[in-house]
C-alpha atoms as one frame of an Amber mdcrd trajectory, in Angstrom:
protein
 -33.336  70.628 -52.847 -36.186  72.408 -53.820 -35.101  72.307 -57.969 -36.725
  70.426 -60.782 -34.451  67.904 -62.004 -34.446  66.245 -65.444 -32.830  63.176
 -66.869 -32.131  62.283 -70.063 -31.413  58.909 -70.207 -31.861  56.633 -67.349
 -29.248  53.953 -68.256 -27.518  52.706 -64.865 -25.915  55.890 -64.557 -29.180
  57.484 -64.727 -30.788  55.253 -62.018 -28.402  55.324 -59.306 -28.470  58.888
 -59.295 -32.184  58.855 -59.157 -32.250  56.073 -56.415 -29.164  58.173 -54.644
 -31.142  61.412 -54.261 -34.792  59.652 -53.011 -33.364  57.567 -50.875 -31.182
  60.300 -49.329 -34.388  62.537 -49.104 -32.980  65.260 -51.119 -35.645  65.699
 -53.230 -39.014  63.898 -53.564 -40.567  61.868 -57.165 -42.493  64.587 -58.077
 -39.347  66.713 -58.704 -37.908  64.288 -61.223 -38.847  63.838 -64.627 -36.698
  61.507 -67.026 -36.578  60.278 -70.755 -35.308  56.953 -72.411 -35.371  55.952
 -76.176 -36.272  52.838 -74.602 -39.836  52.528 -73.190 -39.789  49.158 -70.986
 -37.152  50.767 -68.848 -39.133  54.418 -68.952 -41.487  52.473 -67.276 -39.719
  50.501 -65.324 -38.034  53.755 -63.557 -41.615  55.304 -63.154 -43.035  52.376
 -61.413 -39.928  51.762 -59.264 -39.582  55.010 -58.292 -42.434  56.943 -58.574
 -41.057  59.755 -61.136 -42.612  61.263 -64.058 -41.315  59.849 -67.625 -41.826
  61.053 -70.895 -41.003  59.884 -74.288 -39.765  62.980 -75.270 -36.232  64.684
 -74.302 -37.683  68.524 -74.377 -40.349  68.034 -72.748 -37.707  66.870 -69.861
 -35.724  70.649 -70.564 -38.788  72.175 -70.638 -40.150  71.085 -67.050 -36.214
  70.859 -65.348 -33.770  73.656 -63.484 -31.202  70.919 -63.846 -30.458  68.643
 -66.990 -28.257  65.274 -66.358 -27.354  64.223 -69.450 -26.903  60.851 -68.967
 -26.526  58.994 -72.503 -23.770  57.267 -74.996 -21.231  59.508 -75.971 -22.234
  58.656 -79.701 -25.593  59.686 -79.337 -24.640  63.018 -77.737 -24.597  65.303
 -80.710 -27.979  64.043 -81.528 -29.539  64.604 -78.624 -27.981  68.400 -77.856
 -29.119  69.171 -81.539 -32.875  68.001 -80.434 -33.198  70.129 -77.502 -30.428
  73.042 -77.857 -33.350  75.247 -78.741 -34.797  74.911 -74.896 -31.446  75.696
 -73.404 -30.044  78.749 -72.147 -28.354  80.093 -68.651 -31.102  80.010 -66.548
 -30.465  75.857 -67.032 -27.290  73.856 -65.003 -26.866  71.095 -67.529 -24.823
  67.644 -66.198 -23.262  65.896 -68.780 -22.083  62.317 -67.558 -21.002  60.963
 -70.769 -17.243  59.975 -71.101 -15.391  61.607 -73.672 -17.575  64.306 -74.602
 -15.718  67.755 -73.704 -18.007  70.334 -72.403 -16.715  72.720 -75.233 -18.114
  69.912 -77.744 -21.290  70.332 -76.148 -21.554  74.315 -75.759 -20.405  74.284
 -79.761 -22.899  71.877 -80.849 -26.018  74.022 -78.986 -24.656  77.193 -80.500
 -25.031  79.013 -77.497 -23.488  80.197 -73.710 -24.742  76.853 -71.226 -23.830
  76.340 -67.522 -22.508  73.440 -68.263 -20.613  70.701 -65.507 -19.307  67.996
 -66.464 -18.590  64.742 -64.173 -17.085  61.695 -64.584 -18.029  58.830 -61.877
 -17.488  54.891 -61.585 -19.456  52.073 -61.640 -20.204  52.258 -57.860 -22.461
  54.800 -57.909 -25.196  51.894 -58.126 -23.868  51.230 -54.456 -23.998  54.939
 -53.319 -19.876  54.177 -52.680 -19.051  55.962 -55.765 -16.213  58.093 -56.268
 -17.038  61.202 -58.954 -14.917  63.837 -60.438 -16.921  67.418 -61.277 -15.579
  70.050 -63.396 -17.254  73.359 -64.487 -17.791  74.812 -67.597 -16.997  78.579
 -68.560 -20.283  79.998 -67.161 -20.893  77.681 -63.915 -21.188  79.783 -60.341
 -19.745  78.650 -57.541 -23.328  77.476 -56.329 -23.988  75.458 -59.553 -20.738
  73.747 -58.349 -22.450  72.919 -54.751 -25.488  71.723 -56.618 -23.461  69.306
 -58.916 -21.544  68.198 -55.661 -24.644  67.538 -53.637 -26.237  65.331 -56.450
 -23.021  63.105 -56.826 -22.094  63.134 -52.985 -25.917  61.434 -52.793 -24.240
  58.302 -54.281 -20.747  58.363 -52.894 -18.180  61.164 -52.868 -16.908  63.696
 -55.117 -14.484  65.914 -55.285 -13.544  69.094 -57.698 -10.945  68.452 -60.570
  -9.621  70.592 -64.051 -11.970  69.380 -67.295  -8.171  68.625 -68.626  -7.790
  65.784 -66.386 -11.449  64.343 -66.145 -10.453  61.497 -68.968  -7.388  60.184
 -66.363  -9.783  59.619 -64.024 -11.997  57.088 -65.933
């Protein structure tokens, strides 16, 4: 994968798909940049796995092709608000958080996103994970691919309606 990938957020979640897609050589550190409000575990993720890390969530938009949006489902009108301004279609934006409709998301920007949402378990941290991916109104068939081949780097995944992502968690 040749793309510049961007996490905000690098909660569990967050750090197994990191870990999944280095140590499954599909892309390399210097491809990955990632955020946290918390900065021991910022650095932690740097020095573990040799990413970039910045305190700042647009800078992370700013430098990525594809956004993971990997935080709390409370915080995620807060954080869309803070970098809505940086997004637009040229961006495939991941949200993992549970709950949070990717309608809520594209209403709360104020704009058209490519937007995929996915919803995977726990064993992700084990690459055995198991994740459902659903696209948004303006997601291509390859954006699909691209969501599949970042979950399938931590288990497998498979292709489900946004109505029925909530059954599966």
């Amino acid at each position: 994968m040749k793309l510049k990938l961007g996490f905000i957020g690098v909660g569990n979640m967050g750090e197994a798909l990191i870990h999944g897609l280095l140590h499954g050589h599909l892309c390399r550190p210097e491809q990955i940049i990632c955020s946290d409000v918390r900065p021991e575990r910022l650095k932690t993720i740097r020095e573990t796995y040799g990413v970039k890390g910045t305190s700042h969530n647009t800078e992370v938009v700013k430098q990525s092709d594809i956004i993971v949006l990997a935080v709390k489902p409370q915080i995620m009108r807060e954080v869309v608000l803070e970098i809505a301004k940086y997004l637009d279609l040229t961006k495939l934006i991941i949200s993992i958080a549970a709950g949070v409709p990717l309608n809520a998301i594209e209403s709360c920007a104020k704009k058209d996103l490519k937007l995929v949402r996915v919803m995977s378990n726990i064993c992700v941290s084990v690459r055995e994970g198991i994740s459902a991916i659903s696209g948004g109104r303006h997601i291509l068939k390859e954006d699909l691919m691209i969501a599949k081949t970042i979950f399938d780097s931590v288990g497998k995944s498979l292709f489900i309606e946004e109505n029925l992502l909530d059954a599966v968690t």
